[in-house]
Short mmCIF file of C-alpha atoms in Angstrom, two decimals:
data_model
loop_
_atom_site.label_atom_id
_atom_site.label_comp_id
_atom_site.label_asym_id
_atom_site.label_seq_id
_atom_site.Cartn_x
_atom_site.Cartn_y
_atom_site.Cartn_z
CA MET K 1 23.29 4.00 8.01
CA PHE K 2 21.20 7.13 7.99
CA ARG K 3 23.46 9.34 10.11
CA THR K 4 24.39 11.59 7.22
CA PHE K 5 20.76 12.67 6.65
CA THR K 6 20.03 16.37 6.87
CA PRO K 7 16.63 17.51 8.17
CA LEU K 8 15.14 17.90 4.69
CA PHE K 9 11.62 17.84 5.98
CA ALA K 10 11.93 19.92 9.13
CA ALA K 11 9.98 22.77 7.58
CA ALA K 12 7.29 20.41 6.39
CA SER K 13 6.69 19.23 9.94
CA ALA K 14 5.23 22.59 10.87
CA ILE K 15 1.73 22.72 9.43
CA ALA K 16 2.08 26.20 8.05
CA LEU K 17 -0.88 25.87 5.74
CA ALA K 18 -3.28 24.46 8.27
CA ALA K 19 -6.31 26.48 9.19
CA PRO K 20 -7.84 25.87 12.61
CA ALA K 21 -10.98 23.78 12.85
CA TRP K 22 -13.64 26.42 13.46
CA ALA K 23 -16.85 26.05 15.45
CA ASP K 24 -19.23 25.34 12.52
CA THR K 25 -18.00 25.83 8.98
CA LEU K 26 -19.85 25.71 5.66
CA ILE K 27 -17.95 25.23 2.44
CA ASP K 28 -20.49 26.27 -0.14
CA ASN K 29 -20.62 26.40 -3.92
CA VAL K 30 -18.78 23.13 -4.57
CA ASP K 31 -19.38 20.39 -7.12
CA GLY K 32 -19.45 17.66 -4.50
CA ILE K 33 -19.32 13.90 -5.00
CA THR K 34 -19.48 11.28 -2.28
CA ILE K 35 -20.58 7.73 -1.57
CA ASP K 36 -23.69 7.63 0.62
CA GLU K 37 -24.76 5.23 3.38
CA VAL K 38 -25.91 2.58 0.90
CA GLY K 39 -22.93 2.85 -1.43
CA LYS K 40 -24.50 5.06 -4.07
CA VAL K 41 -22.95 8.19 -5.56
CA LYS K 42 -24.46 11.34 -4.14
CA ARG K 43 -24.04 14.84 -5.56
CA PHE K 44 -24.04 17.92 -3.32
CA ASN K 45 -22.94 21.53 -3.36
CA GLY K 46 -22.33 22.36 0.29
CA LEU K 47 -20.62 20.70 3.24
CA VAL K 48 -21.03 21.68 6.90
CA PHE K 49 -18.67 20.44 9.63
CA ASP K 50 -18.24 21.23 13.29
CA GLU K 51 -15.32 22.21 15.50
CA ASP K 52 -14.38 18.54 15.92
CA GLY K 53 -13.96 18.21 12.18
CA LYS K 54 -17.04 16.01 11.76
CA VAL K 55 -19.58 16.44 9.01
CA ILE K 56 -22.91 17.89 10.20
CA ALA K 57 -24.73 18.17 6.90
CA VAL K 58 -24.33 17.52 3.19
CA LEU K 59 -26.37 20.08 1.28
CA THR K 60 -27.95 20.14 -2.16
CA ARG K 61 -29.14 23.22 -4.03
CA ASP K 62 -32.64 22.83 -2.56
CA ASP K 63 -31.41 22.85 1.04
CA LYS K 64 -31.57 26.01 3.12
CA ARG K 65 -28.13 27.16 4.24
CA PRO K 66 -27.70 26.97 8.03
CA GLN K 67 -26.35 29.72 10.24
CA VAL K 68 -22.65 28.96 10.76
CA ASP K 69 -19.65 30.66 12.26
CA TYR K 70 -17.67 30.56 9.04
CA ARG K 71 -18.63 30.25 5.40
CA LEU K 72 -16.09 29.53 2.64
CA ASP K 73 -16.72 29.78 -1.09
CA GLY K 74 -15.66 26.66 -2.96
CA GLU K 75 -15.79 28.58 -6.25
CA GLY K 76 -17.45 25.69 -8.03
CA ARG K 77 -14.51 23.34 -7.59
CA VAL K 78 -14.96 19.56 -7.41
CA MET K 79 -15.01 18.17 -3.85
CA ILE K 80 -14.51 14.45 -3.23
CA PRO K 81 -13.67 12.38 -0.15
CA GLY K 82 -10.01 12.11 0.76
CA MET K 83 -8.39 9.15 -0.95
CA ILE K 84 -7.80 6.04 1.17
CA ASP K 85 -4.99 3.68 0.15
CA ALA K 86 -5.89 0.21 1.38
CA HIS K 87 -2.34 -1.18 1.24
CA VAL K 88 0.87 0.77 1.78
CA HIS K 89 4.12 0.52 3.72
CA VAL K 90 4.31 3.95 5.30
CA MET K 91 7.87 3.89 6.60
CA ASP K 92 9.16 2.30 3.40
CA ILE K 93 7.68 5.24 1.48
CA GLY K 94 9.66 7.62 3.69
CA PHE K 95 12.93 5.73 3.61
CA ALA K 96 12.62 5.32 -0.17
CA ALA K 97 12.45 9.11 -0.41
CA LEU K 98 15.61 9.48 1.69
CA THR K 99 17.75 6.70 0.24
CA LEU K 100 18.79 5.43 -3.21
CA ASP K 101 15.83 5.13 -5.58
CA LEU K 102 16.27 2.79 -8.55
CA SER K 103 12.63 2.72 -9.65
CA ALA K 104 13.26 4.91 -12.70
CA THR K 105 16.20 2.87 -14.02
CA THR K 106 15.59 1.14 -17.34
CA SER K 107 18.64 -1.12 -17.67
CA LEU K 108 21.33 -2.74 -15.56
CA GLU K 109 23.85 -0.21 -16.87
CA ASP K 110 21.53 2.65 -15.91
CA ALA K 111 21.11 1.18 -12.43
CA LEU K 112 24.84 0.70 -11.90
CA ALA K 113 25.53 4.28 -12.96
CA THR K 114 22.83 5.52 -10.56
CA ILE K 115 24.28 3.47 -7.70
CA LYS K 116 27.80 4.74 -8.34
CA ALA K 117 26.64 8.36 -8.50
CA PHE K 118 24.76 7.99 -5.21
CA ALA K 119 27.72 6.33 -3.48
CA ASP K 120 30.09 9.02 -4.73
CA ALA K 121 27.74 11.74 -3.51
CA ASN K 122 27.41 10.13 -0.06
CA PRO K 123 30.93 9.10 1.00
CA GLY K 124 30.04 9.14 4.70
CA ARG K 125 27.32 6.48 4.55
CA PRO K 126 28.66 3.18 5.94
CA TRP K 127 26.11 1.20 3.91
CA ILE K 128 24.52 2.08 0.59
CA ILE K 129 20.84 1.32 1.04
CA GLY K 130 18.12 1.63 -1.58
CA ARG K 131 15.25 0.00 -3.39
CA GLY K 132 13.25 -0.17 -6.60
CA TRP K 133 15.31 -2.35 -8.98
CA ASN K 134 13.46 -4.67 -11.34
CA GLN K 135 15.33 -6.99 -13.68
CA GLU K 136 12.14 -7.53 -15.71
CA LYS K 137 11.87 -3.82 -16.43
CA TRP K 138 15.53 -3.86 -17.45
CA GLY K 139 14.94 -6.72 -19.90
CA LEU K 140 17.82 -8.54 -18.23
CA GLY K 141 16.35 -12.04 -18.30
CA ARG K 142 18.11 -12.96 -15.04
CA PHE K 143 18.86 -11.59 -11.61
CA PRO K 144 21.74 -9.09 -11.25
CA THR K 145 24.88 -10.24 -9.44
CA ALA K 146 27.11 -9.17 -6.57
CA ALA K 147 30.04 -8.92 -8.98
CA GLU K 148 28.15 -6.33 -11.01
CA LEU K 149 27.55 -4.28 -7.86
CA ASP K 150 31.22 -4.69 -6.88
CA SER K 151 32.20 -3.05 -10.15
CA VAL K 152 30.74 0.27 -8.98
CA VAL K 153 30.88 0.04 -5.15
CA SER K 154 33.32 -2.29 -3.41
CA ASP K 155 34.46 -0.22 -0.40
CA ARG K 156 31.15 -0.42 1.47
CA PRO K 157 28.30 -2.92 1.76
CA VAL K 158 25.44 -2.34 -0.67
CA TRP K 159 21.95 -3.70 0.03
CA LEU K 160 19.12 -2.94 -2.40
CA GLU K 161 15.50 -4.04 -2.20
CA ARG K 162 13.67 -5.22 -5.31
CA ALA K 163 10.64 -3.21 -6.43
CA ASP K 164 8.21 -5.82 -5.08
CA ASN K 165 9.83 -6.01 -1.59
CA HIS K 166 10.40 -9.76 -2.04
CA ALA K 167 14.09 -9.91 -2.95
CA ASN K 168 17.28 -7.99 -2.18
CA TRP K 169 20.51 -7.52 -4.12
CA GLY K 170 23.80 -7.19 -2.29
CA ASN K 171 27.44 -6.72 -3.16
CA SER K 172 30.19 -9.07 -2.03
CA LEU K 173 31.04 -7.02 1.06
CA ALA K 174 27.42 -7.11 2.27
CA ILE K 175 27.35 -10.88 1.82
CA LYS K 176 30.72 -11.30 3.54
CA THR K 177 29.66 -9.04 6.43
CA ALA K 178 26.64 -11.30 7.01
CA GLY K 179 28.83 -14.40 6.93
CA ILE K 180 26.95 -16.00 4.04
CA THR K 181 28.89 -18.67 2.13
CA ALA K 182 28.25 -21.54 -0.22
CA LYS K 183 27.61 -23.69 2.86
CA THR K 184 24.77 -21.48 4.10
CA PRO K 185 21.49 -23.36 3.52
CA ASP K 186 18.39 -21.78 2.09
CA PRO K 187 15.99 -20.90 4.92
CA ALA K 188 12.42 -22.18 4.91
CA GLY K 189 10.39 -19.99 2.59
CA GLY K 190 13.49 -18.36 1.10
CA ARG K 191 16.09 -18.87 -1.57
CA ILE K 192 19.69 -17.77 -2.06
CA ILE K 193 20.40 -17.28 -5.76
CA ARG K 194 23.70 -19.09 -6.37
CA ASP K 195 26.40 -19.20 -9.01
CA THR K 196 27.53 -22.36 -10.77
CA LYS K 197 29.73 -23.27 -7.80
CA GLY K 198 26.95 -22.88 -5.25
CA ALA K 199 28.21 -19.60 -3.81
CA PRO K 200 25.79 -16.70 -3.18
CA ALA K 201 25.44 -14.83 -6.46
CA GLY K 202 24.04 -11.63 -4.99
CA VAL K 203 20.24 -11.91 -4.77
CA PHE K 204 18.26 -13.22 -1.82
CA VAL K 205 14.55 -14.06 -2.18
CA ASP K 206 11.78 -13.80 0.45
CA ASN K 207 12.85 -15.29 3.81
CA ALA K 208 16.49 -15.38 2.71
CA VAL K 209 16.54 -11.57 2.77
CA GLN K 210 16.98 -11.54 6.53
CA LEU K 211 20.24 -13.49 6.28
CA VAL K 212 21.86 -10.20 5.28
CA GLY K 213 19.20 -7.80 6.51
CA LYS K 214 19.87 -8.70 10.14
CA VAL K 215 23.34 -7.08 9.99
CA VAL K 216 22.22 -3.85 8.32
CA PRO K 217 22.41 -1.01 10.88
CA ALA K 218 18.97 0.01 12.12
CA PRO K 219 17.84 3.62 11.60
CA ARG K 220 17.80 5.91 14.63
CA PRO K 221 14.54 7.38 16.00
CA GLU K 222 15.36 10.74 14.44
CA ASP K 223 15.90 9.01 11.07
CA ARG K 224 12.51 7.38 11.45
CA ASP K 225 10.87 10.72 12.23
CA LEU K 226 12.37 12.22 9.08
CA ALA K 227 11.21 9.24 7.05
CA PHE K 228 7.69 9.46 8.44
CA ASP K 229 7.48 13.16 7.68
CA ALA K 230 8.64 12.44 4.13
CA ALA K 231 6.06 9.67 3.73
CA GLN K 232 3.24 11.80 5.09
CA LYS K 233 4.17 14.69 2.80
CA ALA K 234 4.25 12.38 -0.23
CA LEU K 235 0.87 10.84 0.60
CA LEU K 236 -0.89 14.14 1.20
CA ALA K 237 0.56 15.52 -2.03
CA LYS K 238 -1.35 12.77 -3.85
CA GLY K 239 -4.57 13.45 -1.92
CA VAL K 240 -4.22 10.35 0.27
CA THR K 241 -5.65 11.17 3.70
CA ALA K 242 -5.81 7.64 5.15
CA VAL K 243 -3.93 4.39 4.66
CA ALA K 244 -3.78 0.79 5.79
CA ASP K 245 -0.18 0.23 6.86
CA MET K 246 0.65 -3.38 6.13
CA GLY K 247 3.28 -4.97 8.36
CA THR K 248 3.64 -2.29 11.04
CA GLU K 249 6.75 -3.03 13.10
CA MET K 250 7.16 -1.94 16.70
CA PRO K 251 9.53 0.95 15.78
CA ASP K 252 6.99 2.06 13.16
CA TRP K 253 4.22 2.20 15.75
CA THR K 254 6.34 4.24 18.15
CA THR K 255 7.16 6.61 15.28
CA PHE K 256 3.46 7.09 14.57
CA ARG K 257 2.80 7.64 18.28
CA ARG K 258 5.55 10.27 18.51
CA ALA K 259 4.00 12.09 15.57
CA GLY K 260 0.61 11.95 17.25
CA ASP K 261 1.91 13.11 20.61
CA GLN K 262 3.74 16.02 18.99
CA GLY K 263 0.81 17.09 16.82
CA ARG K 264 2.56 16.08 13.57
CA LEU K 265 0.21 13.22 12.64
CA GLN K 266 -1.98 14.37 9.75
CA ILE K 267 -2.89 11.22 7.84
CA ARG K 268 -5.03 8.42 9.28
CA ILE K 269 -3.33 5.06 9.74
CA MET K 270 -5.05 1.70 10.07
CA ALA K 271 -2.12 -0.41 11.28
CA TYR K 272 -1.72 -4.16 10.70
CA ALA K 273 1.07 -5.60 12.83
CA ASP K 274 4.01 -7.45 11.31
CA SER K 275 3.99 -10.11 14.04
CA PHE K 276 2.10 -11.35 17.07
CA GLU K 277 4.87 -9.95 19.24
CA THR K 278 4.13 -6.46 17.92
CA LEU K 279 0.38 -7.03 18.06
CA GLU K 280 0.42 -8.13 21.68
CA THR K 281 2.87 -5.43 22.78
CA VAL K 282 0.82 -2.65 21.17
CA ALA K 283 -2.75 -3.84 21.47
CA GLY K 284 -2.77 -6.50 24.14
CA PRO K 285 -5.96 -8.60 24.26
CA GLU K 286 -8.00 -6.71 21.66
CA PRO K 287 -7.75 -4.07 18.92
CA THR K 288 -6.66 -0.68 20.18
CA VAL K 289 -9.06 2.22 20.47
CA TRP K 290 -8.83 4.95 17.84
CA LEU K 291 -6.24 7.51 18.88
CA TYR K 292 -5.69 11.19 18.02
CA ASP K 293 -9.22 11.87 16.76
CA ASP K 294 -9.46 8.74 14.61
CA LYS K 295 -5.95 9.00 13.19
CA LEU K 296 -4.35 5.81 14.49
CA ARG K 297 -5.49 2.31 15.37
CA MET K 298 -4.02 -1.18 15.35
CA GLY K 299 -6.77 -3.62 14.58
CA GLY K 300 -5.16 -6.56 12.85
CA ILE K 301 -2.14 -8.49 11.67
CA LYS K 302 -0.48 -9.01 8.28
CA LEU K 303 0.46 -12.58 7.39
CA TYR K 304 2.56 -13.70 4.40
CA LEU K 305 1.57 -16.89 2.62
CA ASP K 306 3.76 -16.60 -0.48
CA GLY K 307 6.12 -14.30 -2.36
CA ALA K 308 5.77 -12.32 -5.59
CA LEU K 309 5.52 -13.19 -9.27
CA GLY K 310 8.57 -11.12 -10.23
CA SER K 311 10.92 -13.16 -8.06
CA ARG K 312 8.99 -16.40 -8.78
CA GLY K 313 8.04 -16.63 -5.13
CA ALA K 314 4.27 -16.56 -5.69
CA SER K 315 2.86 -20.00 -4.94
CA LEU K 316 1.24 -21.53 -8.03
CA LYS K 317 -0.82 -24.66 -8.60
CA ALA K 318 1.20 -25.49 -11.73
CA PRO K 319 4.87 -24.73 -12.50
CA TYR K 320 5.95 -21.37 -13.83
CA HIS K 321 5.66 -21.18 -17.60
CA ASP K 322 9.15 -19.64 -17.83
CA ASP K 323 10.71 -21.88 -15.15
CA PRO K 324 9.13 -25.36 -15.20
CA GLY K 325 11.16 -26.41 -12.18
CA ALA K 326 9.56 -23.83 -9.88
CA LYS K 327 6.10 -23.45 -8.34
CA GLY K 328 6.92 -20.69 -5.87
CA LEU K 329 7.80 -20.45 -2.21
CA PRO K 330 5.01 -21.14 0.29
CA LEU K 331 5.92 -19.22 3.44
CA LEU K 332 3.52 -21.03 5.78
CA THR K 333 2.20 -24.58 5.93
CA PRO K 334 -1.59 -25.01 5.86
CA ALA K 335 -1.53 -25.80 9.58
CA GLN K 336 0.59 -22.75 10.40
CA LEU K 337 -1.75 -20.48 8.42
CA ARG K 338 -4.82 -21.75 10.22
CA ASN K 339 -3.17 -21.57 13.63
CA LEU K 340 -2.11 -17.94 13.08
CA MET K 341 -5.51 -16.92 11.73
CA SER K 342 -7.20 -18.62 14.66
CA ARG K 343 -4.87 -16.98 17.16
CA ALA K 344 -5.77 -13.54 15.80
CA SER K 345 -9.47 -14.27 15.55
CA MET K 346 -9.76 -15.43 19.14
CA ASP K 347 -9.04 -11.85 20.23
CA ASN K 348 -11.10 -10.25 17.45
CA PHE K 349 -8.12 -9.08 15.43
CA GLN K 350 -8.56 -8.87 11.68
CA THR K 351 -6.26 -10.92 9.46
CA ALA K 352 -4.82 -9.52 6.23
CA ILE K 353 -3.10 -12.31 4.31
CA HIS K 354 -0.64 -11.71 1.49
CA ALA K 355 -1.51 -14.18 -1.28
CA ILE K 356 -0.49 -13.65 -4.91
CA GLY K 357 -0.35 -17.05 -6.63
CA ASP K 358 -3.40 -19.19 -7.35
CA ALA K 359 -2.26 -21.91 -4.94
CA ALA K 360 -1.81 -19.39 -2.13
CA ASN K 361 -5.21 -17.82 -2.78
CA ALA K 362 -6.88 -21.22 -2.82
CA GLU K 363 -5.26 -22.03 0.52
CA VAL K 364 -6.51 -18.79 2.10
CA LEU K 365 -10.02 -19.42 0.82
CA ALA K 366 -10.00 -22.93 2.23
CA ALA K 367 -8.74 -21.66 5.58
CA VAL K 368 -11.44 -18.99 5.75
CA GLU K 369 -14.12 -21.55 4.98
CA GLU K 370 -12.91 -23.79 7.79
CA LEU K 371 -12.38 -21.06 10.39
CA SER K 372 -15.68 -19.33 9.67
CA GLU K 373 -17.42 -22.24 11.35
CA SER K 374 -15.73 -21.31 14.64
CA TYR K 375 -15.29 -17.57 14.27
CA THR K 376 -18.63 -16.14 13.29
CA GLY K 377 -19.73 -12.55 12.96
CA ASP K 378 -18.21 -9.69 11.02
CA ARG K 379 -14.61 -10.82 10.46
CA ARG K 380 -13.79 -9.12 7.15
CA TRP K 381 -11.07 -11.58 6.21
CA ARG K 382 -8.68 -9.75 3.89
CA ILE K 383 -6.62 -11.19 1.05
CA GLU K 384 -3.86 -8.76 0.12
CA HIS K 385 -3.09 -8.63 -3.63
CA ALA K 386 -5.17 -11.67 -4.75
CA GLN K 387 -3.46 -11.28 -8.11
CA ILE K 388 -3.76 -14.75 -9.61
CA ILE K 389 -6.87 -16.76 -8.76
CA ASP K 390 -7.94 -20.02 -10.34
CA PRO K 391 -11.25 -19.20 -12.11
CA ALA K 392 -12.73 -22.21 -10.32
CA ASP K 393 -12.01 -20.49 -6.98
CA ILE K 394 -13.34 -17.01 -7.75
CA SER K 395 -16.88 -17.77 -6.58
CA ARG K 396 -15.51 -18.52 -3.11
CA LEU K 397 -14.54 -14.85 -2.76
CA GLY K 398 -18.23 -14.02 -2.45
CA GLN K 399 -18.55 -15.99 0.79
CA HIS K 400 -17.79 -15.22 4.44
CA GLY K 401 -17.35 -11.47 3.93
CA ILE K 402 -13.96 -11.82 2.26
CA ILE K 403 -12.34 -8.61 1.04
CA ALA K 404 -9.99 -8.67 -1.94
CA SER K 405 -7.51 -5.87 -1.24
CA MET K 406 -6.04 -5.24 -4.68
CA GLN K 407 -3.73 -2.74 -6.36
CA PRO K 408 -4.79 -1.68 -9.87
CA LEU K 409 -1.36 -0.32 -10.82
CA HIS K 410 0.15 -3.77 -10.26
CA GLN K 411 -1.86 -5.03 -13.22
CA THR K 412 -0.46 -2.42 -15.58
CA SER K 413 3.11 -2.72 -14.30
CA ASP K 414 3.14 -6.52 -14.14
CA ARG K 415 1.18 -7.36 -17.30
CA LEU K 416 4.07 -8.54 -19.47
CA MET K 417 5.80 -10.25 -16.59
CA ALA K 418 2.57 -12.07 -15.63
CA GLU K 419 2.23 -13.28 -19.22
CA ALA K 420 5.78 -14.63 -19.11
CA ARG K 421 5.36 -16.27 -15.70
CA LEU K 422 1.98 -17.87 -16.37
CA GLY K 423 1.86 -18.36 -20.12
CA PRO K 424 -1.12 -17.53 -22.35
CA ASP K 425 -3.47 -20.22 -21.01
CA ARG K 426 -3.49 -19.28 -17.32
CA LEU K 427 -4.41 -15.60 -17.39
CA ASP K 428 -8.19 -15.81 -16.99
CA GLY K 429 -7.95 -15.33 -13.23
CA ALA K 430 -5.31 -12.59 -13.31
CA TYR K 431 -6.25 -9.40 -11.43
CA PRO K 432 -9.97 -10.33 -11.64
CA TRP K 433 -11.59 -7.17 -10.27
CA ARG K 434 -15.01 -7.34 -11.91
CA SER K 435 -15.23 -11.09 -11.39
CA VAL K 436 -14.78 -10.58 -7.65
CA THR K 437 -17.71 -8.18 -7.49
CA ALA K 438 -19.83 -10.37 -9.77
CA VAL K 439 -19.81 -13.18 -7.20
CA GLY K 440 -20.60 -10.85 -4.30
CA GLY K 441 -17.04 -10.26 -3.11
CA ARG K 442 -15.81 -6.89 -1.93
CA LEU K 443 -12.90 -4.86 -3.27
CA ALA K 444 -10.60 -2.39 -1.58
CA PHE K 445 -8.07 -0.59 -3.73
CA GLY K 446 -4.56 0.54 -2.87
CA SER K 447 -1.07 0.93 -4.29
CA ASP K 448 1.38 -1.18 -2.25
CA ALA K 449 3.51 1.99 -2.12
CA PRO K 450 6.42 2.33 -2.48
CA VAL K 451 6.17 -0.68 -4.82
CA GLU K 452 3.83 1.48 -6.93
CA PRO K 453 3.23 5.22 -6.49
CA ALA K 454 0.54 6.07 -3.93
CA ASP K 455 -1.47 7.72 -6.71
CA ALA K 456 -5.15 6.88 -6.33
CA PHE K 457 -6.11 8.73 -9.50
CA ALA K 458 -3.67 6.69 -11.57
CA GLY K 459 -5.05 3.62 -9.79
CA MET K 460 -8.60 4.61 -10.73
CA ALA K 461 -7.51 5.10 -14.34
CA ALA K 462 -6.04 1.59 -14.43
CA ALA K 463 -9.13 0.12 -12.76
CA ILE K 464 -11.53 1.54 -15.34
CA SER K 465 -9.39 0.87 -18.40
CA ARG K 466 -6.82 -1.90 -17.74
CA THR K 467 -4.32 0.28 -19.63
CA ASP K 468 -1.10 1.92 -18.49
CA ALA K 469 -0.07 5.58 -18.66
CA SER K 470 0.77 5.24 -22.36
CA GLY K 471 -2.64 3.72 -23.14
CA ALA K 472 -1.28 0.23 -23.70
CA PRO K 473 -2.52 -2.25 -24.57
CA PHE K 474 -5.12 -0.76 -26.88
CA GLY K 475 -8.58 -1.57 -25.56
CA GLY K 476 -7.25 -2.79 -22.24
CA TRP K 477 -5.71 -6.04 -20.96
CA PHE K 478 -8.65 -8.43 -20.41
CA PRO K 479 -11.02 -5.44 -20.44
CA GLU K 480 -13.89 -7.56 -19.15
CA GLU K 481 -12.27 -7.17 -15.72
CA THR K 482 -12.54 -3.36 -15.62
CA VAL K 483 -14.78 -1.74 -13.03
CA SER K 484 -17.01 1.33 -13.29
CA ARG K 485 -15.81 4.80 -12.31
CA GLU K 486 -18.16 4.71 -9.33
CA MET K 487 -16.70 1.41 -8.14
CA ALA K 488 -13.17 2.69 -8.62
CA LEU K 489 -13.91 5.79 -6.54
CA ALA K 490 -15.51 3.68 -3.83
CA GLY K 491 -12.53 1.32 -3.89
CA PHE K 492 -10.25 4.21 -2.94
CA THR K 493 -12.68 5.77 -0.43
CA SER K 494 -15.65 4.11 1.27
CA ASP K 495 -14.70 0.51 0.46
CA ALA K 496 -11.12 1.03 1.62
CA ALA K 497 -12.46 2.47 4.89
CA TYR K 498 -14.82 -0.50 5.29
CA ALA K 499 -11.93 -2.89 4.75
CA GLY K 500 -10.26 -1.42 7.85
CA PHE K 501 -13.40 -1.26 10.06
CA ALA K 502 -13.34 2.54 9.69
CA GLU K 503 -16.78 3.10 8.19
CA GLY K 504 -18.72 5.60 10.26
CA ARG K 505 -15.47 7.42 11.02
CA PHE K 506 -14.16 8.50 7.61
CA GLY K 507 -14.32 7.73 3.91
CA ARG K 508 -17.76 8.89 2.75
CA LEU K 509 -18.48 12.55 3.64
CA ILE K 510 -21.73 11.81 5.42
CA PRO K 511 -23.02 13.22 8.73
CA GLY K 512 -21.01 11.90 11.68
CA GLU K 513 -17.89 11.06 9.71
CA ARG K 514 -14.71 13.12 9.59
CA ALA K 515 -14.49 15.97 7.11
CA ASP K 516 -11.62 14.53 5.06
CA PHE K 517 -11.90 15.84 1.54
CA LEU K 518 -10.10 17.09 -1.54
CA LEU K 519 -10.75 19.96 -3.91
CA VAL K 520 -9.63 18.88 -7.37
CA ASP K 521 -9.70 20.35 -10.85
CA ARG K 522 -11.90 17.76 -12.57
CA ASP K 523 -14.78 15.35 -11.99
CA PRO K 524 -13.34 11.83 -11.70
CA LEU K 525 -16.64 10.26 -12.72
CA PHE K 526 -16.53 11.92 -16.14
CA ALA K 527 -12.78 12.08 -16.81
CA SER K 528 -11.08 9.78 -19.30
CA PRO K 529 -8.33 7.50 -17.99
CA GLU K 530 -5.75 9.91 -19.43
CA ALA K 531 -7.42 12.89 -17.76
CA LEU K 532 -7.76 11.05 -14.46
CA ARG K 533 -4.01 10.55 -14.32
CA GLU K 534 -3.53 14.29 -14.74
CA THR K 535 -5.87 15.28 -11.88
CA GLN K 536 -4.59 18.33 -10.02
CA ILE K 537 -5.19 18.39 -6.27
CA LEU K 538 -5.94 21.95 -5.23
CA GLN K 539 -6.54 21.48 -1.49
CA VAL K 540 -6.42 18.64 1.03
CA TRP K 541 -8.47 18.78 4.24
CA VAL K 542 -8.27 16.28 7.10
CA GLY K 543 -10.79 16.49 9.91
CA GLY K 544 -11.95 19.93 8.83
CA VAL K 545 -8.39 21.29 8.76
CA ARG K 546 -6.72 22.33 5.52
CA VAL K 547 -3.31 20.67 5.43
CA THR K 548 -2.17 21.46 1.88
CA GLY K 549 -3.14 23.88 -0.86
CA ALA K 550 -3.60 27.58 -1.25
CA ASP K 551 -6.84 29.53 -0.88
#
């Protein structure tokens, strides 16, 4: 399906802006900010790193400047650690950049016009593939249909992923190609949206997505390389130097390895396998070593316990306020969840469990409590998203070293939809960032890109204000759940590294860690939410090598 791609990113693959990592280098005269060994903000004005790209010293004004091979003048600019996104889908970011993007559409009519224009401009593509639609954003009040897609593209299959990655929309030819009929049953953990006669209406939710997805042509290795280059370029442009890749498939891993072998791997990737088959093939009996100077490691597995609020797949304790007949789609039984977590833990793999609804989060917490009796030590159980938690369960997040891996931009994007799904009386445990820290739990912040933009500064703005880019709602949505600027910065740096067992390697700009840093045009600890969103990234350095930005 990607055979018509042109090498849009071939030039970007050559690191034209990169300076070599010198013997010892001092970048002096900076307004430096980092998180120290005990989690406190530390100010500095000089950074020294060696030829391996590791920090040697962090200097204040009172420190004598060492003799170094190279000295660079930071010209008083703000230096902060490279941003770490604790939850992304790397290859999806790249493919989203190279296929049809519906994320900016504001109505069904707008989306259909965008789809038609893309199809007309790409007559050679056998399938029209894309993502980003959201019927809630359109104000549609229902899912879109295959017939509506047929009205603009009927000569080729169309297959479009919803913004939250938990539902797909297809035209009639895509459904016919997959052999789906009114007699096709819903799979476990999935749902086929049907018309009044029981026939597939066009949208497939959660595990039902694969009913059509299995017949979509797979991208070629060269398509994957282009997509990875596009993803890496997009991440670095936002100052993201490291990510946790959630749901790494075997072809994804081989794409990352090709980039590393060819010297094209610039970002750091903490990979969480999509399945035990991938985990065992890649890592074998234990987490892999760090490869390519701490740029790639597979140390865990991503499990899915429920779906998303937008598609009513999130598993809730009580029915949906706007659909009393639904409580979500549990994707694993309690026994299956525990068996999979145990299987990973036996070989010291970390588990990262997708749980959005309050029932799903309660189930993960119960499983962790049970398994912690057998699997002791530093496990760092991760709950991905943790969006809706019963207030009665929040205190349990402070036990057993649980990490709530959350995405601040989800709160601002999903606010109105969450109100509709849950109703006014069940919002106290929605996106409870400060409550998690108050009970001793740990946060790691990310974006879920491409579901949300991989923009850590916009994420920090949301975390400290609970408002969106327009400043709504005034005063913030449940403002008691905001976090401090310092906590927001840590969430996208040191805490995100800790969540992936990467502390001591990168994330804090302290001696012994990698010199991954940004030069930016403002101090994030003093900027307003509006100003934070407008942060300009002047330079990006990874391992003591400048990868973007002019002198």
